[in-house]
Coordinates of C-alpha atoms in Angstrom, one line a residue:
M1 CA 59.5 2.3 5.4
V2 CA 56.1 3.6 4.3
N3 CA 53.3 3.1 6.7
P4 CA 50.6 1.1 4.7
N5 CA 47.8 2.6 6.9
L6 CA 48.4 6.0 5.3
H7 CA 47.1 4.7 1.9
W8 CA 43.9 3.5 3.5
K9 CA 43.0 6.8 5.2
P10 CA 41.4 8.5 2.2
Y11 CA 39.5 5.4 1.3
S12 CA 38.3 4.9 4.9
K13 CA 36.9 8.4 5.0
K14 CA 35.1 7.8 1.6
Y15 CA 33.5 4.6 2.7
F16 CA 32.6 6.0 6.1
G17 CA 30.8 8.9 4.3
I18 CA 28.9 6.5 2.1
I19 CA 27.9 4.4 5.1
L20 CA 26.8 7.5 7.0
F21 CA 24.7 8.7 4.0
F22 CA 22.8 5.4 3.6
A23 CA 22.3 5.2 7.4
A24 CA 20.8 8.7 7.3
I25 CA 18.4 7.7 4.5
I26 CA 17.3 4.6 6.5
F27 CA 16.8 6.7 9.6
V28 CA 14.6 9.2 7.7
L29 CA 12.5 6.5 6.1
R30 CA 11.9 4.8 9.4
W31 CA 11.0 8.1 11.0
I32 CA 8.5 8.8 8.2
K33 CA 7.0 5.3 8.6
Q34 CA 6.7 5.7 12.3
N35 CA 5.2 9.2 12.0
E36 CA 2.6 7.7 9.5
K37 CA 1.7 5.0 12.0
E38 CA 1.1 7.5 14.7
Q39 CA -1.1 9.6 12.4
I40 CA -3.2 6.5 11.5
E41 CA -3.5 5.5 15.2
Q42 CA -4.8 8.9 16.2
N43 CA -7.6 9.0 13.6
K44 CA -7.9 5.4 12.3
G45 CA -10.3 4.3 9.6
I46 CA -10.7 0.8 8.1
S47 CA -11.7 -0.2 4.6
I48 CA -11.0 -2.8 1.9
A49 CA -8.2 -2.4 -0.6
K50 CA -7.6 -4.1 -4.0
I51 CA -4.1 -4.8 -5.3
E52 CA -4.1 -3.0 -8.7
H53 CA -0.5 -3.6 -9.6
I54 CA 2.7 -5.4 -8.4
G55 CA 5.9 -3.6 -9.2
R56 CA 9.6 -4.3 -8.8
R57 CA 10.7 -5.9 -5.5
N58 CA 7.1 -6.9 -4.8
R59 CA 5.9 -3.3 -4.4
L60 CA 2.1 -3.4 -4.0
Y61 CA 0.0 -0.6 -5.5
Y62 CA -3.5 -0.6 -4.2
R63 CA -6.7 1.5 -4.0
F64 CA -9.6 1.8 -1.7
L65 CA -12.9 3.7 -1.3
Y66 CA -13.6 6.1 1.6
D67 CA -16.2 8.7 2.0
K68 CA -17.3 8.4 -1.7
K69 CA -13.7 9.0 -3.0
W70 CA -11.0 6.7 -4.3
Y71 CA -7.5 6.7 -2.7
T72 CA -4.3 5.0 -3.6
G73 CA -1.3 3.7 -1.8
S74 CA 1.8 1.5 -2.1
E75 CA 4.0 -0.6 0.2
R76 CA 6.3 -3.7 0.1
G77 CA 4.5 -7.0 0.1
G78 CA 5.2 -10.8 -0.1
R79 CA 5.6 -13.1 -3.0
S80 CA 2.3 -15.0 -2.3
I81 CA 0.2 -11.9 -3.1
S82 CA -1.4 -11.5 -6.5
K83 CA -2.9 -8.8 -8.5
N84 CA -6.7 -8.3 -7.8
D85 CA -6.3 -9.7 -4.2
Y86 CA -8.2 -7.9 -1.5
F87 CA -7.0 -7.0 2.0
K88 CA -8.1 -4.7 4.8
V89 CA -6.4 -1.3 4.9
E90 CA -6.1 1.1 7.7
F91 CA -5.7 4.9 7.1
D92 CA -5.7 8.3 8.6
K93 CA -9.3 9.6 8.1
S94 CA -8.0 13.2 8.0
N95 CA -5.6 12.3 5.2
P96 CA -6.6 8.8 3.6
Y97 CA -3.5 8.9 1.4
T98 CA -1.6 7.9 4.6
S99 CA -2.5 4.3 4.8
N100 CA -1.1 0.8 5.5
L101 CA -2.3 -2.6 4.1
I102 CA -3.2 -5.1 6.8
L103 CA -1.5 -8.1 5.1
S104 CA -2.6 -11.6 6.2
E105 CA -1.7 -15.1 5.0
Q106 CA -5.0 -15.3 3.1
S107 CA -6.5 -12.5 1.1
L108 CA -10.2 -11.7 1.4
N109 CA -12.7 -13.8 -0.6
P110 CA -14.4 -11.4 -3.1
M111 CA -17.6 -13.5 -2.9
D112 CA -17.8 -12.8 0.8
L113 CA -17.4 -9.1 0.1
V114 CA -20.5 -9.4 -2.2
E115 CA -22.5 -11.6 0.3
D116 CA -21.9 -9.0 3.0
G117 CA -22.8 -6.1 0.6
I118 CA -25.9 -4.2 -0.3
E119 CA -28.7 -4.6 -2.7
I120 CA -29.0 -2.4 -5.7
Q121 CA -31.3 -2.1 -8.7
A122 CA -30.0 -2.5 -12.3
R123 CA -31.6 -2.0 -15.7
V124 CA -31.5 -4.7 -18.4
K125 CA -29.9 -3.0 -21.5
K126 CA -29.6 -5.9 -23.9
I127 CA -30.5 -9.6 -24.3
M128 CA -28.5 -12.0 -26.4
F129 CA -29.3 -15.7 -27.2
P130 CA -26.0 -17.8 -27.3
A131 CA -27.9 -21.1 -26.9
K132 CA -31.4 -22.5 -27.1
T133 CA -31.8 -23.0 -23.4
H134 CA -29.8 -20.0 -22.1
L135 CA -29.6 -16.3 -22.7
D136 CA -27.2 -13.4 -21.8
L137 CA -28.5 -10.4 -19.9
Y138 CA -26.5 -7.2 -20.1
V139 CA -27.4 -4.9 -17.3
S140 CA -26.1 -1.5 -16.1
Y141 CA -26.3 0.2 -12.7
Q142 CA -25.0 3.3 -10.9
Y143 CA -23.3 3.7 -7.5
L144 CA -21.8 6.9 -6.1
N145 CA -22.3 8.6 -9.5
E146 CA -20.2 5.9 -11.3
N147 CA -21.7 3.7 -14.0
Y148 CA -21.1 -0.1 -14.1
S149 CA -22.2 -2.8 -16.4
V150 CA -22.2 -6.6 -16.2
R151 CA -23.2 -9.7 -18.2
T152 CA -24.6 -12.9 -16.9
R153 CA -25.8 -16.1 -18.5
M154 CA -29.0 -17.7 -17.2
H155 CA -31.4 -20.5 -18.1
K156 CA -34.6 -19.2 -19.8
D157 CA -36.7 -20.8 -17.1
S158 CA -35.0 -19.1 -14.2
L159 CA -34.9 -15.4 -15.1
P160 CA -35.0 -12.8 -12.3
C161 CA -37.4 -10.7 -14.4
G162 CA -39.9 -13.4 -15.4
T163 CA -40.2 -14.3 -19.1
V164 CA -37.9 -13.2 -21.9
A165 CA -40.4 -10.6 -23.0
D166 CA -40.7 -9.3 -19.4
C167 CA -36.9 -8.8 -19.2
N168 CA -36.7 -6.2 -21.9
N169 CA -35.6 -2.9 -20.2
A170 CA -36.6 -4.5 -16.9
K171 CA -35.3 -3.6 -13.4
I172 CA -33.6 -6.4 -11.5
T173 CA -32.1 -6.5 -8.0
F174 CA -28.8 -8.1 -6.9
K175 CA -26.0 -7.5 -4.4
I176 CA -22.8 -5.5 -4.8
S177 CA -19.9 -4.8 -2.5
P178 CA -19.9 -1.1 -1.3
Y179 CA -16.1 -1.3 -1.1
F180 CA -15.8 -2.2 -4.8
P181 CA -19.1 -1.7 -6.6
D182 CA -18.0 -3.7 -9.7
L183 CA -18.0 -6.8 -7.5
N184 CA -21.5 -8.2 -7.8
S185 CA -23.5 -11.4 -7.4
F186 CA -24.9 -11.1 -10.9
Y187 CA -21.5 -11.7 -12.4
H188 CA -20.5 -14.6 -10.2
D189 CA -23.9 -16.4 -10.6
S190 CA -23.5 -16.6 -14.4
Y191 CA -23.9 -20.1 -15.8
D192 CA -20.7 -19.9 -17.8
R193 CA -18.6 -18.9 -14.7
S194 CA -18.9 -22.2 -12.8
E195 CA -15.2 -22.8 -13.1
L196 CA -14.5 -19.4 -11.6
R197 CA -16.8 -20.2 -8.6
K198 CA -15.1 -23.6 -8.2
K199 CA -11.6 -22.0 -8.1
L200 CA -12.7 -19.4 -5.6
N201 CA -14.3 -22.1 -3.4
E202 CA -11.2 -24.2 -3.5
R203 CA -8.9 -21.3 -2.8
F204 CA -11.0 -20.0 0.2
K205 CA -12.2 -23.5 1.2
K206 CA -15.9 -22.7 1.1

C-alpha cells in the first residue's frame, strides 16, 4: 500500500518555502519601519503635511515644508482621510525624507493654519468688475522665492486699499500659512466663497 504522505512532501516543502519567503519580507519591512522610528526619535522635527494623493489600498502621498525645502512621503492611511487634508508630520531633521504622518480622527482646519500664520504683503495685479456692488482683486505675492497668486471678491465700500482708483497696483497685507504659503486669508474672505467657509465651519465645528 502506498503511503499517501509521500505525495504531500514535495508540496509541503514548496508551501513552507513560500511562507518563509513572505515571513522574511514582513520581518524586513518591520525592521525598516522600526529603524526609521528610531532615527526620527533621535533627531525629531515637527511640521504640517498636506495629503496630495491617495493611491491604492489607501496609500497616502503627502508633502511638507522644512528649512525652506519641500519633502514628500507616503504611508498607509484610513478611509476617512481625503485629498487636501492636513495633518502633523514628524521627521528626521538630518534626513526629512524619513517621516511619519501623525494621523488623528480629525484633520487640521486650514483656516486655523492661516489664523496662526504670518502677515505678508501682496501686490494688486488686476481689477475686474463682475457686479455693480462688488469687484475682483487679483493679487500676487512671493514667499521663499516662490510666486503665488489669488483672487478675492469684495464690496466696493470695504476695499483694503481704499477706493477703486487707490487699488491699482497697490500693496495690501494679509495672512498666509508658513507651512503652505498658498493658504491665505485673502482667498477665504472672498464674498463668493461663503459656502466654502460654511462647510469648513461645520466640518470643524467653529
